[in-house]
Coordinates of N, CA, C and O in Angstrom, one line a residue:
M709 N 0.8 -1.2 0.0 CA 0.0 0.0 0.0 C 0.9 1.2 0.0 O 1.9 1.3 0.7
D710 N 0.5 2.2 -0.8 CA 1.2 3.5 -0.8 C 0.2 4.6 -0.8 O -0.3 5.1 -1.8
I711 N -0.1 5.1 0.4 CA -1.1 6.2 0.6 C -0.4 7.5 0.2 O 0.6 7.8 0.6
I712 N -1.1 8.2 -0.7 CA -0.6 9.5 -1.2 C -1.6 10.6 -0.9 O -2.8 10.4 -1.0
G713 N -1.1 11.7 -0.6 CA -2.0 12.9 -0.3 C -1.3 13.9 0.5 O -0.3 13.6 1.3
F714 N -1.7 15.1 0.5 CA -1.1 16.3 1.2 C -2.2 17.3 1.3 O -2.4 18.1 0.4
E715 N -3.0 17.4 2.4 CA -4.1 18.3 2.6 C -4.1 18.9 3.9 O -3.8 18.2 4.9
I716 N -4.6 20.1 4.0 CA -4.9 20.8 5.3 C -6.4 20.7 5.6 O -7.2 21.1 4.7
Y717 N -6.8 20.2 6.7 CA -8.2 20.2 7.1 C -8.3 20.8 8.5 O -7.3 21.0 9.2
S718 N -9.6 21.0 8.9 CA -9.8 21.5 10.3 C -10.0 20.4 11.3 O -10.4 19.3 10.9
V719 N -9.8 20.7 12.5 CA -10.1 19.7 13.6 C -11.2 20.3 14.4 O -11.2 21.5 14.8
D720 N -12.2 19.5 14.7 CA -13.4 20.0 15.5 C -13.0 20.0 17.0 O -12.0 19.5 17.4
A721 N -13.9 20.6 17.8 CA -13.7 20.7 19.2 C -13.5 19.3 19.9 O -12.9 19.3 21.0
K722 N -14.0 18.3 19.3 CA -13.9 16.9 19.9 C -12.7 16.2 19.4 O -12.6 15.0 19.7
G723 N -11.8 16.8 18.6 CA -10.7 16.1 18.1 C -10.9 15.2 16.9 O -10.1 14.3 16.6
R724 N -12.0 15.5 16.2 CA -12.4 14.7 15.1 C -11.8 15.4 13.8 O -11.8 16.6 13.6
I725 N -11.3 14.5 12.9 CA -10.6 15.0 11.7 C -11.2 14.3 10.5 O -11.4 13.0 10.5
N726 N -11.6 15.0 9.5 CA -12.2 14.5 8.3 C -11.1 13.9 7.4 O -10.2 14.7 7.1
L727 N -11.2 12.7 7.1 CA -10.2 12.1 6.2 C -10.6 12.4 4.8 O -11.7 12.2 4.4
P728 N -9.7 13.0 4.0 CA -10.0 13.3 2.6 C -10.5 12.1 1.8 O -9.9 11.0 2.0
S729 N -11.4 12.3 0.9 CA -12.0 11.2 0.2 C -10.9 10.5 -0.7 O -10.9 9.3 -0.8
K730 N -9.9 11.3 -1.2 CA -8.9 10.7 -2.0 C -8.0 9.8 -1.2 O -7.4 8.8 -1.7
V731 N -7.9 10.0 0.1 CA -7.1 9.2 1.0 C -8.0 7.9 1.3 O -7.5 6.8 1.3
R732 N -9.2 8.1 1.7 CA -10.1 7.0 2.0 C -10.2 6.0 0.8 O -10.2 4.8 1.1
K733 N -10.2 6.5 -0.4 CA -10.3 5.6 -1.6 C -9.1 4.7 -1.7 O -9.2 3.7 -2.4
Q734 N -8.0 5.1 -1.1 CA -6.7 4.3 -1.3 C -6.6 3.2 -0.2 O -5.8 2.4 -0.3
L735 N -7.5 3.2 0.8 CA -7.5 2.2 1.9 C -8.0 0.9 1.4 O -8.9 0.8 0.6
S736 N -7.4 -0.2 1.9 CA -7.8 -1.5 1.6 C -9.1 -1.9 2.3 O -9.3 -1.4 3.4
D737 N -9.9 -2.7 1.7 CA -11.1 -3.2 2.4 C -10.8 -3.9 3.7 O -11.6 -4.0 4.6
K738 N -9.6 -4.5 3.7 CA -9.1 -5.3 4.9 C -9.0 -4.4 6.1 O -9.0 -4.9 7.2
A739 N -8.8 -3.1 5.9 CA -8.7 -2.2 7.1 C -10.0 -2.1 7.8 O -10.0 -1.7 9.0
E740 N -11.1 -2.3 7.1 CA -12.5 -2.3 7.7 C -12.7 -0.9 8.4 O -13.3 -0.9 9.5
D741 N -12.3 0.2 7.9 CA -12.5 1.5 8.4 C -12.0 1.7 9.8 O -12.5 2.5 10.6
T742 N -11.0 0.8 10.2 CA -10.4 0.9 11.6 C -8.9 1.2 11.5 O -8.2 0.8 10.5
F743 N -8.4 2.0 12.4 CA -7.1 2.5 12.4 C -6.4 2.4 13.8 O -7.2 2.2 14.8
V744 N -5.1 2.4 13.8 CA -4.4 2.5 15.0 C -3.6 3.8 14.9 O -2.8 4.0 14.0
A745 N -3.8 4.7 15.9 CA -3.0 5.9 15.9 C -2.0 5.8 17.0 O -2.2 5.3 18.1
T746 N -0.8 6.4 16.8 CA 0.3 6.4 17.7 C 1.2 7.6 17.4 O 1.1 8.2 16.4
R747 N 2.0 8.0 18.4 CA 2.9 9.1 18.1 C 4.1 8.6 17.3 O 4.5 7.4 17.3
S748 N 4.7 9.5 16.5 CA 5.9 9.2 15.8 C 7.1 9.0 16.7 O 7.1 9.7 17.8
Q749 N 8.0 8.2 16.4 CA 9.2 8.0 17.2 C 10.2 9.1 16.8 O 11.2 9.3 17.6
F750 N 10.1 9.7 15.7 CA 11.1 10.6 15.2 C 10.7 12.1 15.1 O 11.5 13.0 15.2
D751 N 9.4 12.3 14.8 CA 8.9 13.7 14.5 C 7.8 14.0 15.5 O 7.2 13.1 16.1
K752 N 7.4 15.2 15.5 CA 6.3 15.7 16.4 C 5.0 15.6 15.6 O 4.4 16.6 15.2
C753 N 4.6 14.3 15.2 CA 3.4 14.1 14.5 C 2.8 12.8 15.0 O 3.3 12.1 15.8
I754 N 1.6 12.5 14.4 CA 0.9 11.3 14.8 C 0.8 10.4 13.6 O 0.6 10.8 12.4
Y755 N 1.1 9.1 13.8 CA 1.0 8.1 12.7 C -0.4 7.5 12.9 O -0.7 7.0 14.0
V756 N -1.1 7.3 11.7 CA -2.3 6.6 11.7 C -2.3 5.5 10.7 O -2.1 5.7 9.5
Y757 N -2.2 4.3 11.2 CA -2.1 3.1 10.4 C -3.5 2.5 10.1 O -4.2 2.2 11.1
P758 N -3.8 2.2 8.9 CA -5.0 1.3 8.6 C -4.8 0.0 9.3 O -3.7 -0.5 9.5
R759 N -5.9 -0.6 9.8 CA -5.7 -1.8 10.6 C -4.9 -2.9 10.0 O -4.1 -3.5 10.6
D760 N -5.1 -3.1 8.7 CA -4.4 -4.2 8.1 C -2.9 -3.9 8.0 O -2.0 -4.8 8.1
E761 N -2.5 -2.6 7.8 CA -1.1 -2.3 7.8 C -0.5 -2.4 9.2 O 0.7 -2.7 9.4
W762 N -1.3 -2.0 10.2 CA -0.8 -2.1 11.6 C -0.5 -3.5 12.0 O 0.5 -3.8 12.6
E763 N -1.4 -4.5 11.5 CA -1.1 -5.9 11.8 C 0.2 -6.3 11.2 O 0.9 -7.1 11.8
K764 N 0.6 -5.8 10.0 CA 1.9 -6.1 9.5 C 3.0 -5.6 10.3 O 4.0 -6.2 10.6
E765 N 2.8 -4.3 10.8 CA 3.8 -3.7 11.7 C 4.0 -4.6 13.0 O 5.1 -4.8 13.5
Q766 N 2.8 -5.0 13.5 CA 2.9 -5.8 14.7 C 3.7 -7.1 14.6 O 4.3 -7.5 15.6
K767 N 3.7 -7.7 13.4 CA 4.5 -8.9 13.2 C 5.9 -8.6 13.4 O 6.7 -9.4 13.9
E768 N 6.4 -7.4 13.0 CA 7.8 -7.0 13.2 C 8.1 -6.8 14.6 O 9.1 -7.2 15.2
F769 N 7.1 -6.1 15.3 CA 7.3 -5.9 16.8 C 7.3 -7.2 17.6 O 8.0 -7.3 18.6
A770 N 6.6 -8.2 17.1 CA 6.5 -9.5 17.8 C 7.9 -10.1 17.9 O 8.2 -10.8 18.8
K771 N 8.7 -9.8 16.9 CA 10.1 -10.4 16.9 C 10.9 -9.8 18.1 O 11.7 -10.5 18.7
L772 N 10.6 -8.5 18.4 CA 11.3 -7.9 19.5 C 10.8 -8.4 20.8 O 11.5 -8.6 21.8
Q773 N 9.5 -8.7 20.9 CA 8.9 -9.2 22.1 C 9.5 -10.5 22.6 O 9.5 -10.8 23.8
S774 N 10.0 -11.3 21.6 CA 10.5 -12.6 22.0 C 12.0 -12.6 22.4 O 12.6 -13.6 22.6
T775 N 12.6 -11.4 22.4 CA 14.0 -11.3 22.8 C 14.1 -11.0 24.3 O 13.2 -10.6 24.9
F776 N 15.3 -11.3 24.8 CA 15.6 -11.0 26.2 C 16.5 -9.7 26.2 O 17.4 -9.6 27.0
N777 N 16.2 -8.8 25.3 CA 16.9 -7.5 25.2 C 16.2 -6.4 26.0 O 15.1 -6.1 25.6
R778 N 16.9 -5.9 26.9 CA 16.3 -4.8 27.8 C 15.9 -3.6 26.9 O 14.8 -3.0 27.2
E779 N 16.7 -3.2 26.0 CA 16.4 -2.0 25.2 C 15.1 -2.3 24.3 O 14.3 -1.4 24.1
A780 N 15.0 -3.5 23.8 CA 13.8 -3.9 23.0 C 12.6 -3.8 23.8 O 11.5 -3.3 23.4
H781 N 12.7 -4.3 25.1 CA 11.6 -4.3 26.0 C 11.2 -2.8 26.3 O 10.0 -2.5 26.3
E782 N 12.1 -2.0 26.6 CA 11.8 -0.6 26.9 C 11.2 0.1 25.7 O 10.2 0.9 25.8
L783 N 11.7 -0.1 24.5 CA 11.1 0.5 23.3 C 9.7 0.1 23.1 O 8.8 0.9 22.9
L784 N 9.4 -1.2 23.2 CA 8.0 -1.7 23.1 C 7.1 -1.1 24.2 O 6.0 -0.7 23.9
F785 N 7.6 -1.0 25.4 CA 6.9 -0.4 26.5 C 6.5 1.1 26.2 O 5.3 1.5 26.3
R786 N 7.4 1.8 25.7 CA 7.2 3.2 25.3 C 6.2 3.4 24.2 O 5.4 4.3 24.1
L787 N 6.3 2.5 23.2 CA 5.5 2.6 22.0 C 4.0 2.2 22.3 O 3.1 2.8 21.8
R788 N 3.9 1.2 23.2 CA 2.5 0.7 23.5 C 1.7 1.8 24.2 O 0.5 1.9 24.1
K789 N 2.4 2.6 25.0 CA 1.8 3.6 25.8 C 0.9 4.6 25.0 O 0.0 5.2 25.5
Y790 N 1.3 4.8 23.7 CA 0.6 5.8 23.0 C -0.4 5.3 21.9 O -1.1 6.1 21.3
K791 N -0.5 4.0 21.7 CA -1.3 3.5 20.6 C -2.8 3.5 21.1 O -3.1 3.3 22.2
E792 N -3.7 3.8 20.1 CA -5.1 3.7 20.3 C -5.8 3.4 19.1 O -5.3 3.7 18.0
Y793 N -7.0 2.8 19.2 CA -7.8 2.4 18.0 C -8.7 3.6 17.7 O -9.2 4.3 18.6
C794 N -9.0 3.8 16.4 CA -10.0 4.7 16.0 C -10.7 4.2 14.8 O -10.1 3.4 14.0
E795 N -11.9 4.6 14.5 CA -12.7 4.2 13.4 C -13.2 5.4 12.6 O -13.4 6.5 13.2
I796 N -13.4 5.2 11.3 CA -14.1 6.3 10.5 C -15.5 6.3 10.9 O -16.2 5.3 10.8
G797 N -16.0 7.5 11.3 CA -17.4 7.6 11.7 C -18.3 7.8 10.5 O -17.8 7.8 9.3
A798 N -19.6 8.1 10.7 CA -20.6 8.3 9.7 C -20.3 9.4 8.8 O -20.6 9.5 7.6
Q799 N -19.5 10.5 9.3 CA -19.2 11.6 8.5 C -17.8 11.6 8.0 O -17.2 12.7 7.8
S800 N -17.2 10.4 7.9 CA -15.8 10.2 7.4 C -14.8 10.9 8.2 O -13.8 11.3 7.8
R801 N -15.0 10.9 9.5 CA -14.1 11.5 10.5 C -13.5 10.4 11.4 O -14.2 9.4 11.7
I802 N -12.3 10.7 11.8 CA -11.7 9.8 12.9 C -11.5 10.7 14.1 O -11.2 11.9 14.0
S803 N -11.6 10.1 15.3 CA -11.4 10.8 16.5 C -10.0 10.5 17.0 O -9.6 9.3 17.2
I804 N -9.2 11.5 17.3 CA -7.9 11.4 17.9 C -7.9 11.9 19.3 O -8.5 13.0 19.6
S805 N -7.3 11.2 20.2 CA -7.3 11.6 21.6 C -6.6 12.9 21.9 O -5.7 13.3 21.1
E806 N -7.0 13.6 22.9 CA -6.4 14.9 23.3 C -4.9 14.7 23.5 O -4.2 15.6 23.2
R807 N -4.5 13.6 24.2 CA -3.1 13.5 24.5 C -2.2 13.4 23.2 O -1.1 13.9 23.2
L808 N -2.7 12.7 22.2 CA -2.0 12.6 20.9 C -2.0 13.9 20.2 O -1.0 14.4 19.7
L809 N -3.1 14.6 20.2 CA -3.2 15.9 19.6 C -2.2 16.9 20.2 O -1.5 17.7 19.6
R810 N -2.2 16.8 21.6 CA -1.3 17.7 22.4 C 0.1 17.4 22.0 O 0.9 18.3 21.9
F811 N 0.5 16.1 22.0 CA 1.9 15.7 21.7 C 2.3 16.4 20.3 O 3.4 16.9 20.2
A812 N 1.4 16.3 19.3 CA 1.8 16.8 18.0 C 1.5 18.3 17.8 O 1.8 18.9 16.8
G813 N 1.0 19.0 18.9 CA 0.7 20.4 18.8 C -0.4 20.7 17.8 O -0.5 21.8 17.3
I814 N -1.3 19.8 17.6 CA -2.5 20.0 16.7 C -3.6 20.6 17.4 O -4.1 20.1 18.5
T815 N -4.1 21.7 16.9 CA -5.3 22.4 17.6 C -6.4 22.5 16.6 O -7.3 21.7 16.5
N816 N -6.4 23.6 15.8 CA -7.5 23.9 14.9 C -7.3 23.3 13.5 O -8.3 23.0 12.8
E817 N -6.1 23.2 13.0 CA -5.8 22.7 11.7 C -4.9 21.5 11.8 O -4.0 21.4 12.7
V818 N -5.0 20.6 10.8 CA -4.2 19.5 10.7 C -3.7 19.3 9.3 O -4.5 19.5 8.3
L819 N -2.4 19.0 9.1 CA -1.9 18.6 7.8 C -1.9 17.1 7.7 O -1.4 16.4 8.6
I820 N -2.6 16.6 6.7 CA -2.8 15.1 6.5 C -1.9 14.7 5.4 O -2.1 15.2 4.2
I821 N -1.0 13.9 5.6 CA 0.0 13.4 4.6 C 0.0 11.9 4.5 O 0.1 11.2 5.4
G822 N -0.2 11.5 3.2 CA -0.1 10.1 2.9 C 1.4 9.7 3.0 O 2.2 10.4 2.3
A823 N 1.7 8.7 3.7 CA 3.2 8.4 3.9 C 3.4 6.9 3.8 O 3.7 6.2 4.8
G824 N 3.2 6.4 2.6 CA 3.4 4.9 2.4 C 2.3 4.1 3.0 O 1.2 4.3 2.5
N825 N 2.6 3.3 4.0 CA 1.6 2.4 4.6 C 0.8 3.1 5.7 O 0.0 2.4 6.4
K826 N 1.0 4.4 5.9 CA 0.3 5.1 7.0 C 0.0 6.5 6.6 O 0.4 7.0 5.5
I827 N -0.8 7.2 7.5 CA -1.1 8.6 7.3 C -0.4 9.3 8.4 O -0.4 8.8 9.6
E828 N 0.2 10.5 8.1 CA 0.8 11.3 9.2 C -0.1 12.5 9.4 O -0.6 13.1 8.5
L829 N -0.3 12.9 10.7 CA -1.1 14.1 11.1 C -0.1 15.0 11.7 O 0.6 14.7 12.7
W830 N 0.0 16.2 11.2 CA 0.9 17.3 11.6 C 0.2 18.6 11.9 O -0.8 18.9 11.3
N831 N 0.7 19.3 12.9 CA 0.4 20.7 13.0 C 1.1 21.4 11.7 O 2.3 21.2 11.6
P832 N 0.4 22.1 10.9 CA 1.0 22.6 9.7 C 2.3 23.5 9.9 O 3.3 23.4 9.2
K833 N 2.3 24.2 11.0 CA 3.5 25.1 11.3 C 4.7 24.2 11.8 O 5.8 24.5 11.4
E834 N 4.4 23.1 12.5 CA 5.4 22.2 13.0 C 6.1 21.5 11.7 O 7.3 21.4 11.7
Y835 N 5.2 21.1 10.8 CA 5.7 20.5 9.6 C 6.6 21.5 8.8 O 7.7 21.1 8.4
E836 N 6.1 22.7 8.7 CA 6.9 23.7 7.9 C 8.3 23.9 8.6 O 9.3 24.0 7.9
N837 N 8.3 24.0 9.9 CA 9.5 24.2 10.6 C 10.5 23.0 10.5 O 11.7 23.2 10.4
A838 N 9.9 21.8 10.5 CA 10.7 20.6 10.4 C 11.2 20.3 9.0 O 12.4 19.8 8.9
Y839 N 10.4 20.6 8.0 CA 10.7 20.2 6.7 C 10.7 21.2 5.6 O 10.3 20.9 4.5
T840 N 10.9 22.5 6.0 CA 11.0 23.5 4.9 C 12.0 23.0 3.9 O 13.1 22.6 4.3
E841 N 11.6 23.1 2.7 CA 12.5 22.6 1.6 C 13.9 23.2 1.6 O 14.0 24.4 1.5
N842 N 14.9 22.4 1.8 CA 16.2 22.9 1.7 C 16.9 22.0 0.6 O 17.1 20.8 0.8
E843 N 17.0 22.6 -0.6 CA 17.4 21.8 -1.7 C 18.8 21.1 -1.5 O 19.0 20.0 -1.9
E844 N 19.7 21.8 -0.9 CA 21.0 21.1 -0.6 C 20.9 19.9 0.3 O 21.5 18.9 0.0
R845 N 20.1 20.1 1.4 CA 19.9 18.9 2.3 C 19.2 17.8 1.5 O 19.5 16.6 1.7
L846 N 18.2 18.1 0.7 CA 17.5 17.1 -0.1 C 18.5 16.3 -1.0 O 18.5 15.1 -1.0
K847 N 19.3 17.0 -1.7 CA 20.3 16.4 -2.5 C 21.3 15.5 -1.7 O 21.6 14.4 -2.1
E848 N 21.7 16.0 -0.5 CA 22.6 15.2 0.4 C 21.9 13.9 0.8 O 22.5 12.8 0.7
L849 N 20.6 14.0 1.2 CA 19.9 12.8 1.6 C 19.7 11.8 0.5 O 19.9 10.6 0.7
V850 N 19.3 12.3 -0.7 CA 19.1 11.4 -1.8 C 20.4 10.6 -2.1 O 20.4 9.4 -2.3
E851 N 21.5 11.4 -2.2 CA 22.8 10.7 -2.5 C 23.2 9.7 -1.4 O 23.6 8.6 -1.7
K852 N 23.1 10.1 -0.1 CA 23.5 9.2 1.0 C 22.6 7.9 1.0 O 23.2 6.8 1.1
V853 N 21.3 8.1 0.9 CA 20.4 6.9 1.0 C 20.6 6.1 -0.2 O 20.6 4.8 -0.1
S854 N 20.7 6.7 -1.4 CA 20.9 5.9 -2.6 C 22.2 5.0 -2.5 O 22.2 3.9 -2.9
M855 N 23.2 5.6 -2.0 CA 24.5 4.8 -1.8 C 24.2 3.7 -0.8 O 24.7 2.6 -1.0
Q856 N 23.5 4.0 0.3 CA 23.3 2.9 1.3 C 22.5 1.8 0.7 O 22.7 0.6 1.1
L857 N 21.6 2.1 -0.2 CA 20.7 1.1 -0.8 C 21.4 0.4 -2.0 O 20.9 -0.5 -2.6
G858 N 22.6 0.9 -2.3 CA 23.3 0.3 -3.5 C 22.8 0.8 -4.8 O 23.1 0.2 -5.8
M859 N 22.0 1.9 -4.8 CA 21.5 2.4 -6.1 C 22.5 3.2 -6.9 O 22.4 3.3 -8.1
V860 N 23.5 3.8 -6.1 CA 24.5 4.6 -6.7 C 25.8 4.2 -6.1 O 25.9 3.9 -4.9
K861 N 26.8 4.1 -7.0 CA 28.2 3.7 -6.5 C 28.9 5.0 -6.0 O 28.7 6.0 -6.6
A862 N 29.7 4.8 -5.0 CA 30.5 5.9 -4.4 C 31.6 6.4 -5.4 O 32.1 5.7 -6.2

């Protein structure tokens, strides 16, 4: 699955966010209009996984659960603390908890970004501050990651 989209929407007083129809159309029937929302480990945003994609992620996490590694245990403990289920309601909205919205600094507006197998929810200003296009940095990243993946020779 490769969810695509980049839209700014409003957030109502109850923390409900309307998912754009072009994003909803990309979701698998296997998701059954159910999602798992959690905080990002790297950025000040919320990850929203369709249920079927979350189940795939959980299989990877299960590998960590079976280890006797203290750091793996701590990581899973910290990640579990923030996950929550949400469903698309009758008006195509999902409800996000106040604590997740507060973590991401989302109040009246939300930037909804399709990000591969998940949706990212951002405060538009936070996103702009974090990822204002810096062409030199973009070139650096493309080159470095391409070399790491063996797509370009050094």
